[in-house]
Coordinates of C-alpha atoms and ligand atoms in Angstrom, one line a residue:
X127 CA -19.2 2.0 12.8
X128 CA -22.7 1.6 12.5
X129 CA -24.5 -1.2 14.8
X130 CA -26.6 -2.7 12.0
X131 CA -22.9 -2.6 10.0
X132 CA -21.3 -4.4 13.0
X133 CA -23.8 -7.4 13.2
X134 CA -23.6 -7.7 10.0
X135 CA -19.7 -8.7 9.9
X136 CA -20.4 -10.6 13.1
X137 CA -22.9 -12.8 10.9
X138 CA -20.2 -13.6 8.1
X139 CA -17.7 -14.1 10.9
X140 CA -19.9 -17.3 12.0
X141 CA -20.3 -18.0 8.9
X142 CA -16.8 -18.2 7.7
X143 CA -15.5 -19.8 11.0
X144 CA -18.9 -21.6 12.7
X145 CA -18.0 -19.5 16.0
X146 CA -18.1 -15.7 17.5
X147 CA -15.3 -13.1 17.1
X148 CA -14.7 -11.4 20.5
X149 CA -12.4 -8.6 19.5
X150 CA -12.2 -6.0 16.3
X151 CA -9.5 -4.5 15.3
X152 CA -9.8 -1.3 13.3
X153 CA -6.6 -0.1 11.4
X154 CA -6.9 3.9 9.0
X155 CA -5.3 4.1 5.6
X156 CA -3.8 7.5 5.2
X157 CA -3.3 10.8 3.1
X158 CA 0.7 12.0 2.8
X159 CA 0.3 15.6 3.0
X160 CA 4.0 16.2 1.9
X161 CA 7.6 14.2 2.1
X162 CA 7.2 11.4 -0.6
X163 CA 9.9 9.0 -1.4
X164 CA 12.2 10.2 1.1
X165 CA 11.1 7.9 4.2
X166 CA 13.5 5.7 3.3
X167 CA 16.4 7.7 3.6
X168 CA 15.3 8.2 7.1
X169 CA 13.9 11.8 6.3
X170 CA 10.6 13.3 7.3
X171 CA 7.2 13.3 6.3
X172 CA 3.9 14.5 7.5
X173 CA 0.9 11.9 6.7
X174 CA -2.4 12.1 7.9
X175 CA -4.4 9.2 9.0
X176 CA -8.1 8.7 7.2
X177 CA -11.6 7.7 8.3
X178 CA -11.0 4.9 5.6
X179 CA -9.9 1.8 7.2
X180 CA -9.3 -1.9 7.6
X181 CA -11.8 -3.5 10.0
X182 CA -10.8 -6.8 11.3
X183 CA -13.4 -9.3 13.2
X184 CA -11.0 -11.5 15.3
X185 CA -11.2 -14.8 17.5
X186 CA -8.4 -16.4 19.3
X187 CA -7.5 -20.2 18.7
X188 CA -5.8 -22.5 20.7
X189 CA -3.7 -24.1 18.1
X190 CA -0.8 -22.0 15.6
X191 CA -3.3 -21.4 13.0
X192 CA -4.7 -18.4 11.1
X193 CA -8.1 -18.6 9.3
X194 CA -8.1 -15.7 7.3
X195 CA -11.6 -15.0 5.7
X196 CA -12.6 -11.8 3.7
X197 CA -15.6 -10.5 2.9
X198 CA -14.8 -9.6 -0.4
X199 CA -15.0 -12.7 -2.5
X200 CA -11.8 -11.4 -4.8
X201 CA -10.0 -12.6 -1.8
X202 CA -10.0 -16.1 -1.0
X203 CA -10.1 -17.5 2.2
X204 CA -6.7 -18.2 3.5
X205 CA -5.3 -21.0 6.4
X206 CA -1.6 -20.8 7.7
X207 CA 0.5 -22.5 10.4
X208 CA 2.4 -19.5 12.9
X209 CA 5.4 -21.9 12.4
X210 CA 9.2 -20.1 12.5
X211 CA 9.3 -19.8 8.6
X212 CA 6.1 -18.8 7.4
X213 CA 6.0 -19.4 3.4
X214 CA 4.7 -16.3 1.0
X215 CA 2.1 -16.9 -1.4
X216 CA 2.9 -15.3 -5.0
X217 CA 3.7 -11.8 -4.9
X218 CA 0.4 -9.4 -4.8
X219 CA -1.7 -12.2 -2.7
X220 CA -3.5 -10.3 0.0
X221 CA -3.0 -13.1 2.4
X222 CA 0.7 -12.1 2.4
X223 CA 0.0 -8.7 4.3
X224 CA -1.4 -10.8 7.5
X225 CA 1.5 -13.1 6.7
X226 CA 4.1 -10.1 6.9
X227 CA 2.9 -9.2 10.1
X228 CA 2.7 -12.7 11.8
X229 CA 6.2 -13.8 10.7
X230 CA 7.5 -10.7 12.1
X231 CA 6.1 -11.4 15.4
X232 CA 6.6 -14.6 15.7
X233 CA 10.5 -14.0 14.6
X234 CA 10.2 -11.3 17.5
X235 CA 8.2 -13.3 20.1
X236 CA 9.0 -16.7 19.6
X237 CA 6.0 -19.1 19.2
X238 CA 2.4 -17.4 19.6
X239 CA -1.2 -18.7 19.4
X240 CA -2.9 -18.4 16.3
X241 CA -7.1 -17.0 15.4
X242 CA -9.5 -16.6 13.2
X243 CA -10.3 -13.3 11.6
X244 CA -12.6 -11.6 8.9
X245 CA -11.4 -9.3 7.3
X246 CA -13.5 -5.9 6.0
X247 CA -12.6 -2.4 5.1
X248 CA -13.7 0.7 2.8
X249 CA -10.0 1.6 1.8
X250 CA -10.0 1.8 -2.1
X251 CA -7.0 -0.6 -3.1
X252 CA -3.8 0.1 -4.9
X253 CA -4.6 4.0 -4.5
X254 CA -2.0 5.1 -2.6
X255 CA -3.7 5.3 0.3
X256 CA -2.2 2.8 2.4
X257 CA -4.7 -0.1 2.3
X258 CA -1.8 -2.5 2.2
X259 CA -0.5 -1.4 5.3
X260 CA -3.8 -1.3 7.3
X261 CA -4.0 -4.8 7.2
X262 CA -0.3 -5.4 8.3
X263 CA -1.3 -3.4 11.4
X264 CA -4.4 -5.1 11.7
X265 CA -3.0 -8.2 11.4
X266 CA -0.5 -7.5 13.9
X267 CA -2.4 -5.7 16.2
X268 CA -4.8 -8.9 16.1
X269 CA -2.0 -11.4 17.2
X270 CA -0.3 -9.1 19.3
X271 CA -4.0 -8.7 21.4
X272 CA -4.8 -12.2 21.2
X273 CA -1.5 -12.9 23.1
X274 CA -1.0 -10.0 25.2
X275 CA 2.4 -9.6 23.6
X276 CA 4.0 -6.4 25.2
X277 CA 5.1 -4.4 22.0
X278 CA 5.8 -0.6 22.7
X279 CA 4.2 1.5 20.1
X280 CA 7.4 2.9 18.5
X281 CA 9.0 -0.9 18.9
X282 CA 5.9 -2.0 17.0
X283 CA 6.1 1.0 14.5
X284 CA 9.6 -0.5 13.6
X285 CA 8.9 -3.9 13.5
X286 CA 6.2 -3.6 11.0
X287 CA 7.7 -1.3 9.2
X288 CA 11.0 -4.1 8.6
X289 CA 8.0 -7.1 8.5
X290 CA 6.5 -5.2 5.2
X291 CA 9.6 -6.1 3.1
X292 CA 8.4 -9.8 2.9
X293 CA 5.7 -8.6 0.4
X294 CA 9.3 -7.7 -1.5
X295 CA 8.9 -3.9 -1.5
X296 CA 11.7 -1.9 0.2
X297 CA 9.5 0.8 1.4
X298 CA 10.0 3.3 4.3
X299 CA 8.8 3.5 7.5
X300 CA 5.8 6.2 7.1
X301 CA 2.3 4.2 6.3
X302 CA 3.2 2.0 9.3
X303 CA 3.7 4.8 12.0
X304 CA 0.9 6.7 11.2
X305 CA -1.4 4.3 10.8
X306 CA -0.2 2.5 14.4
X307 CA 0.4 6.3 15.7
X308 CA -2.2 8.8 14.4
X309 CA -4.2 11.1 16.6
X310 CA -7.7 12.4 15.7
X311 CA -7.3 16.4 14.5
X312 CA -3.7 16.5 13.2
X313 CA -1.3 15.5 10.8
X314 CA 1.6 13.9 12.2
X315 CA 5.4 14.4 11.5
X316 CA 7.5 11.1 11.6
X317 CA 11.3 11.5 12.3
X318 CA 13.3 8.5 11.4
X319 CA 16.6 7.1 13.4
X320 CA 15.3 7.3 15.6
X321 CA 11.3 7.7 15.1
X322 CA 9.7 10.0 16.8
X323 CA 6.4 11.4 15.9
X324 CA 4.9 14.7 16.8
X325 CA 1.5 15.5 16.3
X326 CA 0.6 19.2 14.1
X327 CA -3.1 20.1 14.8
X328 CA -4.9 20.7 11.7
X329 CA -6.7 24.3 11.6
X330 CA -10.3 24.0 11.6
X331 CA -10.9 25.6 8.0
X332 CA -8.4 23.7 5.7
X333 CA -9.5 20.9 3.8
X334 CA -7.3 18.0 2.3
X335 CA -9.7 17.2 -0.9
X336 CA -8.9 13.3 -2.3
X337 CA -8.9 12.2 -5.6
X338 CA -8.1 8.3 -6.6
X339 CA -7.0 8.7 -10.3
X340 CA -8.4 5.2 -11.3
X341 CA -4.7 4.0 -12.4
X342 CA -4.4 1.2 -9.5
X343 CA -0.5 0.8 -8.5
X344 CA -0.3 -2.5 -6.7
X345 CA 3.4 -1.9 -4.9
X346 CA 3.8 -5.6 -4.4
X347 CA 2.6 -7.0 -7.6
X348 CA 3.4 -5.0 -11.0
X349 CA 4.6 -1.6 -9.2
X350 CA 7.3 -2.7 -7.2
X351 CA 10.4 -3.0 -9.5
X352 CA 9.8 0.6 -10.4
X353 CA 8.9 1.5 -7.1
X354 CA 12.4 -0.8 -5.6
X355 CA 14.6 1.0 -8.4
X356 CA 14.0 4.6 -6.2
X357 CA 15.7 3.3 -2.8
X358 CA 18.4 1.7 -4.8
X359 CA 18.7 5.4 -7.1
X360 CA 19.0 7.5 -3.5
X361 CA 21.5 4.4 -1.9
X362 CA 24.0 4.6 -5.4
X363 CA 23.5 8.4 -5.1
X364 CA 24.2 8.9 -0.9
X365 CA 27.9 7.7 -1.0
X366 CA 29.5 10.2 -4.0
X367 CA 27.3 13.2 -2.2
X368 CA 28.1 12.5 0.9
X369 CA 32.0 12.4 0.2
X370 CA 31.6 15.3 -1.6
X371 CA 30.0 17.2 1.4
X372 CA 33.4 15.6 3.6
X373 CA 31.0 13.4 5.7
X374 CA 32.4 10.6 4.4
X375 CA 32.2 8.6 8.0
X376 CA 28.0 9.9 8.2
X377 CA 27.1 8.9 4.7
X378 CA 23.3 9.3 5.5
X379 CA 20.7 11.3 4.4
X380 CA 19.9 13.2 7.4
X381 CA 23.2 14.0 8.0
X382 CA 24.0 15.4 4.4
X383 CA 20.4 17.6 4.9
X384 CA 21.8 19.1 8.0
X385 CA 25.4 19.9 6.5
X386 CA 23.8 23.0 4.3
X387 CA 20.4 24.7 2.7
X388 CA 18.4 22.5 0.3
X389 CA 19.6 24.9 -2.6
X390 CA 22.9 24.2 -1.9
X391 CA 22.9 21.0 -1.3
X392 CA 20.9 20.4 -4.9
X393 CA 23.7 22.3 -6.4
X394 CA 25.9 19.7 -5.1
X395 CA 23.8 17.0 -6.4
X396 CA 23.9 18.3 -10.0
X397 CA 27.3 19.0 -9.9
X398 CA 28.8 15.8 -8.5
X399 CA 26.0 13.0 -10.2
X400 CA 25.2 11.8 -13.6
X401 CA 21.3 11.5 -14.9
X402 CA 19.0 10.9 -13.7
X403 CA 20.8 10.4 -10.3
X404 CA 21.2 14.3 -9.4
X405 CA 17.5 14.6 -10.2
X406 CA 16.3 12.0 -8.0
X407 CA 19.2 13.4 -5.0
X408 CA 17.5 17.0 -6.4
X409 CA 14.3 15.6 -4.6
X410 CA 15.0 14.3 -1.8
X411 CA 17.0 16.8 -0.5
X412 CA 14.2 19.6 -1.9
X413 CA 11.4 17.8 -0.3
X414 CA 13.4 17.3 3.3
X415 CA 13.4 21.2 3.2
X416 CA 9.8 21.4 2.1
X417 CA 8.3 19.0 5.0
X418 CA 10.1 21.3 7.5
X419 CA 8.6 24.3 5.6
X420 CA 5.0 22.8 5.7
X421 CA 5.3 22.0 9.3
X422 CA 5.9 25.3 10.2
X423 CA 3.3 26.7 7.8
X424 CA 0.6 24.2 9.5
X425 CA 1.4 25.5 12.8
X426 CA 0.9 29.2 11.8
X427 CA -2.6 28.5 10.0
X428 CA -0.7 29.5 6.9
X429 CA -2.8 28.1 4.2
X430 CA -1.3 29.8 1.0
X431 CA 2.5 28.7 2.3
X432 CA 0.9 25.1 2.8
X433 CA -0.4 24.8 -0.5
X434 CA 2.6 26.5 -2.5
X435 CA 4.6 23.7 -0.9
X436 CA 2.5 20.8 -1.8
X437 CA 2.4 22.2 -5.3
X438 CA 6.2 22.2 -5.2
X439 CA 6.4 18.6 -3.9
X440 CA 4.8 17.4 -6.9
X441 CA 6.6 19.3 -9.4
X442 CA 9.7 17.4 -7.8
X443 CA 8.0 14.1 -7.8
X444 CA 7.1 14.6 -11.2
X445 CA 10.5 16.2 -12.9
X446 CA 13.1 14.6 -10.8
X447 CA 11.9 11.8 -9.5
X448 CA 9.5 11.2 -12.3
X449 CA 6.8 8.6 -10.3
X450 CA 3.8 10.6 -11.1
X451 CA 1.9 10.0 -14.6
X452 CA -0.5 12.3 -17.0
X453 CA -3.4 11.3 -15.1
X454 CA -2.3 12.3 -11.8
X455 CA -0.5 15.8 -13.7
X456 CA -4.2 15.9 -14.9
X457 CA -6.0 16.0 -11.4
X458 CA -3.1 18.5 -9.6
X459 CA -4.3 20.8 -13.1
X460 CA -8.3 20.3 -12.6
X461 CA -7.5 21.0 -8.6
X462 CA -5.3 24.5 -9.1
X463 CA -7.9 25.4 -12.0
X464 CA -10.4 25.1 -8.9
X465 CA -9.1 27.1 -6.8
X466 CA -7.0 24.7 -4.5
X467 CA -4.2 26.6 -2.8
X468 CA -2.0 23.2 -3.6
X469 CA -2.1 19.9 -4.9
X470 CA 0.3 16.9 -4.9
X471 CA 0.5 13.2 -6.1
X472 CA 0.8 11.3 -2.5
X473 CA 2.5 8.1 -1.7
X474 CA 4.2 6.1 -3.8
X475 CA 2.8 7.8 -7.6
X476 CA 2.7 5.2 -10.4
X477 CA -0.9 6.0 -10.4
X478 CA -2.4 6.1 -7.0
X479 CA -4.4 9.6 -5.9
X480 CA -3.9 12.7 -5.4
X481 CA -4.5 15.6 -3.0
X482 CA -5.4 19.2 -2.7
X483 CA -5.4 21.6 -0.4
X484 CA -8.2 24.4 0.1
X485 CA -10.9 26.7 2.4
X486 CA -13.8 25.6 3.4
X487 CA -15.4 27.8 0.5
X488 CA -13.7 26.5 -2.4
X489 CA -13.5 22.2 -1.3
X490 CA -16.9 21.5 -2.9
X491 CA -15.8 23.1 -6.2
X492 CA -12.8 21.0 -6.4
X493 CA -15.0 17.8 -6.0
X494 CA -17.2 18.6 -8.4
X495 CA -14.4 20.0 -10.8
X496 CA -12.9 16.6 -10.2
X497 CA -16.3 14.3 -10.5
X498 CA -17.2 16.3 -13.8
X499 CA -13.9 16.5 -15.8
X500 CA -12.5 13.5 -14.5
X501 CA -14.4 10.6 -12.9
X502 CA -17.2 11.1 -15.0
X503 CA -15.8 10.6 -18.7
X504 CA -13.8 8.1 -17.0
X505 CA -16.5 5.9 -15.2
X506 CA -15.3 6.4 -11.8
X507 CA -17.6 6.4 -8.9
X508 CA -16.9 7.3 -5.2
X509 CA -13.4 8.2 -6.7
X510 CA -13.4 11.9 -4.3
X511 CA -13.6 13.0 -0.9
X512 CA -12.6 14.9 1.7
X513 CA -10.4 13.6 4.4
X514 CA -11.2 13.5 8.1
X515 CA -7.6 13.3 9.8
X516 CA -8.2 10.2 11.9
X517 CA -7.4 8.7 15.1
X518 CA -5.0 5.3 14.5
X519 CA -5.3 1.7 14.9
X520 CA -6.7 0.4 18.0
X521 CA -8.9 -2.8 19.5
X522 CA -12.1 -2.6 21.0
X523 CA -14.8 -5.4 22.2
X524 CA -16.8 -7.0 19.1
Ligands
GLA75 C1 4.9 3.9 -0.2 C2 5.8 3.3 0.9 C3 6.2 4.4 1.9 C4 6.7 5.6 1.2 C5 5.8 6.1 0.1 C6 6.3 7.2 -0.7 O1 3.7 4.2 0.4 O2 5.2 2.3 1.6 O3 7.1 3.9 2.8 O4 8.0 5.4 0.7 O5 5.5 5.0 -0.8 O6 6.5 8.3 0.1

């Protein structure tokens, strides 16, 4: 971050709380490259993390409180006691994301000390790109700092990932890992039960081109019925599948993936389900088979499997699992018409963004393809770019 940048936050950090931060907390949002909607069942995915992120100015206190300030003036100033039940405010209140995080903790820990924080960032929100859970992480990584809580990573992986259902949204375990476990260069592929993530360098020449599609999907606010009525689809569909496939004693999702070939085991879910239920079970098991697909493909620089894969993903999320909308359908069409080797909604859908995949040679015609057919008739500024896989969430001096 730039100096001039830095002192600047430092000055509406003494402003907002009348003394200096000494620590700041930096947390990426992130780009899912391929595996949507299947975290939950405990399946793989293969995020990358961004160089968009939730910057967090932070000072310790000696009392149980948190002064949450934010330096966008949408988001009013917040105060809240670390006490063992820490109330919500109404669903899609941003102060609920630090308070995720902190009653987490303290249900882990047992009493901690409170702080003071600012809160900045450059993530667009509601776009599918994870700002939500960049401030969880922050948030957490801020408390767990200020009280030299020993958290291993993965331990802290899980944890958040369980703290971000008291914003009501039974999501998976994906934004959390990769924003807490990310490494500069690659895309990362998370195994569930038990996580594990393993880092896939990204070849020099490919490039993951962004577009936010201006329809804002806020998961914990007017999103997250639709978004809730997916896990409960897959956890109606897993049972009559998995007896069907004799595992009746490993009714999981894994499990059922490993038992035969994702054509096969779609077969299975279109004989044995009623609408849309094979569709959505049509998905997941499909897209298990793709992320293993794409990880190989990424390790042998093959660009053309990569993108055939992605554009597969989002034909799935689109026909069976039916989370993407026109204007997302719109930007995959503008993308392939561009020359993308693939494109795909990524994250939740709903609205949100999407991404493509192309060569060097052929990004900056997919940006501009985007900007002019668009952003443009549509108003949207600074909707596109190009993503930097990033390094993850970490604390430094202020
Ligand atoms: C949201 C959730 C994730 C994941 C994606 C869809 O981002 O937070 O856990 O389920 O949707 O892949």
């Amino acid at each position: 971050m730039a100096v001039t940048e830095i002192g600047r936050l430092v000055d509406a950090f003494i402003a907002a709380h009348g003394t200096k931060p000494s620590r700041l907390v930096r947390a990426p949002g992130r780009v899912n490259l391929i595996g949507d909607h299947i975290d939950y069942n405990g399946l793989p995915v293969l995020p990358v993390a961004i160089q968009h992120e939730v910057r967090m100015l932070v000072a310790p206190r000696d009392d149980g409180q948190v002064r949450l300030a934010n330096v966008d003036e949408a988001f009013e100033p917040v105060t809240f006691e670390l006490g063992p039940v820490i109330p919500a405010r109404p669903a899609g209140h941003w102060a609920n994301y630090a308070k995720a995080a902190a009653q987490a903790l303290v249900t882990a820990c047992g009493p901690i000390g409170g702080l003071d924080a600012l809160v900045a960032g450059n993530i667009p929100q509601a776009a599918g790109l994870s700002s939500s859970s960049a401030l969880v992480v922050a948030s957490a990584l801020a408390l767990v700092d200020a009280n030299a809580l020993e958290i291993a990573p993965y331990a802290l992986m899980a944890l958040l990932a369980d703290a971000e259902h008291y914003v009501g949204t039974r999501g998976g375990g994906m934004d959390q890992a990769i924003c807490l476990g990310a490494r500069r260069g690659t895309a990362t592929r998370i195994d569930f039960r038990p996580l594990r993530l393993t880092p896939v360098e990204v070849p020099s020449g490919w490039r993951f081109v962004v577009a936010f599609s201006g329809v804002r999907a806020q998961k914990s606010a007017a999103a997250r019925e639709v978004y809730n009525r997916r896990p409960r689809e897959c956890a109606e569909a897993l049972p009559i599948l998995a007896e069907a496939a004799g595992l009746a004693d490993e009714a999981t999702w894994p499990a059922l993936v490993a038992r035969g070939t994702a054509g096969e085991l779609a077969a299975l879910a279109v004989s044995e389900l009623e609408p849309p239920l094979d569709r959505r079970a049509r998905h997941v098991v499909t897209e298990a088979a793709r992320v293993d697909e794409a990880v190989t493909a990424l390790r042998a620089a093959d660009l053309a499997a990569f993108g055939r894969l992605m554009t597969a993903s989002h034909a799935s999320l689109r026909d069976d699992y039916e989370v993407s909308c026109p204007e997302l359908d719109a930007l995959v069409d503008l993308a392939l018409g561009a020359g993308a080797r693939g494109a795909r909604l990524t994250g939740a859908g709903f609205g949100g963004s999407v991404v493509a995949l192309a060569d060097e040679a052929t990004a900056a015609g997919i940006v501009s393809r985007w900007a002019q057919a668009y952003c443009r008739p549509r108003g949207l500024a600074g909707a596109v770019f190009v993503a930097v896989p990033s390094e993850g969430a970490g604390v430094s001096d202020a």
